XYZ file of C-alpha atoms in Angstrom:
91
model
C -11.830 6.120 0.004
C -7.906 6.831 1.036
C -5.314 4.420 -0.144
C -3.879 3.057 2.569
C -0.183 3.877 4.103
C 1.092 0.902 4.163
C 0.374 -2.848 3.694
C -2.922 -3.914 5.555
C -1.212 -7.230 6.388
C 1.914 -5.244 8.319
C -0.977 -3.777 10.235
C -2.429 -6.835 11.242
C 1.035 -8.407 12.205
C 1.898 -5.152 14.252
C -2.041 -5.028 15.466
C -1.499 -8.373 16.936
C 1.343 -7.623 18.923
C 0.863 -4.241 20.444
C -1.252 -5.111 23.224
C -2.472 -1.585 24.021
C -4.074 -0.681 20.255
C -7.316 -0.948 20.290
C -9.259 -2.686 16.818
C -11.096 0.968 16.262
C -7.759 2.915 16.827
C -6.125 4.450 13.917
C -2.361 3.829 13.520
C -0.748 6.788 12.583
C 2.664 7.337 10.376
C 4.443 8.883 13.722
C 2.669 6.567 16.469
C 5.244 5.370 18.758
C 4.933 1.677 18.603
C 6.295 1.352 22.348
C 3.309 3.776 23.264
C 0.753 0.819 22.103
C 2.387 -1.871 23.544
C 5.195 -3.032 21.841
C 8.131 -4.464 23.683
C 11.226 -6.775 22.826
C 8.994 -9.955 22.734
C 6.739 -8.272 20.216
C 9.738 -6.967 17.940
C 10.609 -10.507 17.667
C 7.645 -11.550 17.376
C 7.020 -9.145 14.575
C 10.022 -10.117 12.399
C 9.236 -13.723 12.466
C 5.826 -12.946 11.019
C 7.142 -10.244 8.815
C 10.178 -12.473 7.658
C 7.168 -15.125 6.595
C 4.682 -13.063 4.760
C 7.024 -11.140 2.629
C 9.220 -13.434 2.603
C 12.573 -11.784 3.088
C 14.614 -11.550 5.954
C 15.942 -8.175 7.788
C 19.514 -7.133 7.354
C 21.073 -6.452 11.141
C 21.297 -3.085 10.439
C 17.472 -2.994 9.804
C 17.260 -4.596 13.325
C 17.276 -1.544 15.409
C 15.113 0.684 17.796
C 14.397 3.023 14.716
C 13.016 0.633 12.630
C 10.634 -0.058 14.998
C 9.757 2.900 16.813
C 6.736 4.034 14.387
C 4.605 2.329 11.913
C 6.087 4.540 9.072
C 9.354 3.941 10.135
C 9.246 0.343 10.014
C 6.750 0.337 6.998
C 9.640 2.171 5.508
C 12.060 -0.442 6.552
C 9.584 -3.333 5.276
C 8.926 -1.331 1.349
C 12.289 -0.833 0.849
C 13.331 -4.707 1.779
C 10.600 -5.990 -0.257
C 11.259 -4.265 -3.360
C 14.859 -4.732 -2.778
C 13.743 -8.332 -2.841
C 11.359 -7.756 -6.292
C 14.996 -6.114 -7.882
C 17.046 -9.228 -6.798
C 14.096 -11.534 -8.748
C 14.618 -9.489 -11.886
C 18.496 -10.774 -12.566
């Protein structure tokens, strides 16, 4: 079995809210979110949920069109927040 790219919950938040993904469609690293759906609502809709279940909260400068444009890009954003987040617990 592979290990998984990211965090299954981050695909069920983004799942949710890209209304052209299919539930048998793969999400690829480079997948352009916007291709499956995604709009402004959704990207708001996505950081709420994100914000909640990792509980963190994206800097503005995380709050762009590049965090968001594939599911490795903002699964990149997401890691680094949260384990910025485990550091900050540590002191």
């Amino acid at each position: 079995m592979l290990e998984a790219l990211w965090d299954p919950r981050l695909e069920a938040i983004v799942r949710a809210n890209c209304p052209h993904l299919d539930d048998d469609t793969a999400i690829m690293p480079d997948d352009f979110l916007a291709d499956l759906g995604l709009d402004s609502l959704s990207i708001v809709a996505i950081v709420v949920e994100v914000e909640e279940m990792f509980e963190f909260a994206f800097p503005d400068d995380e709050l762009s069109f590049q965090t968001f444009a594939t599911m490795g890009s903002l699964w990149g954003a997401v890691s680094r927040l949260i384990d910025s987040r485990q550091e900050q617990q540590l002191y």
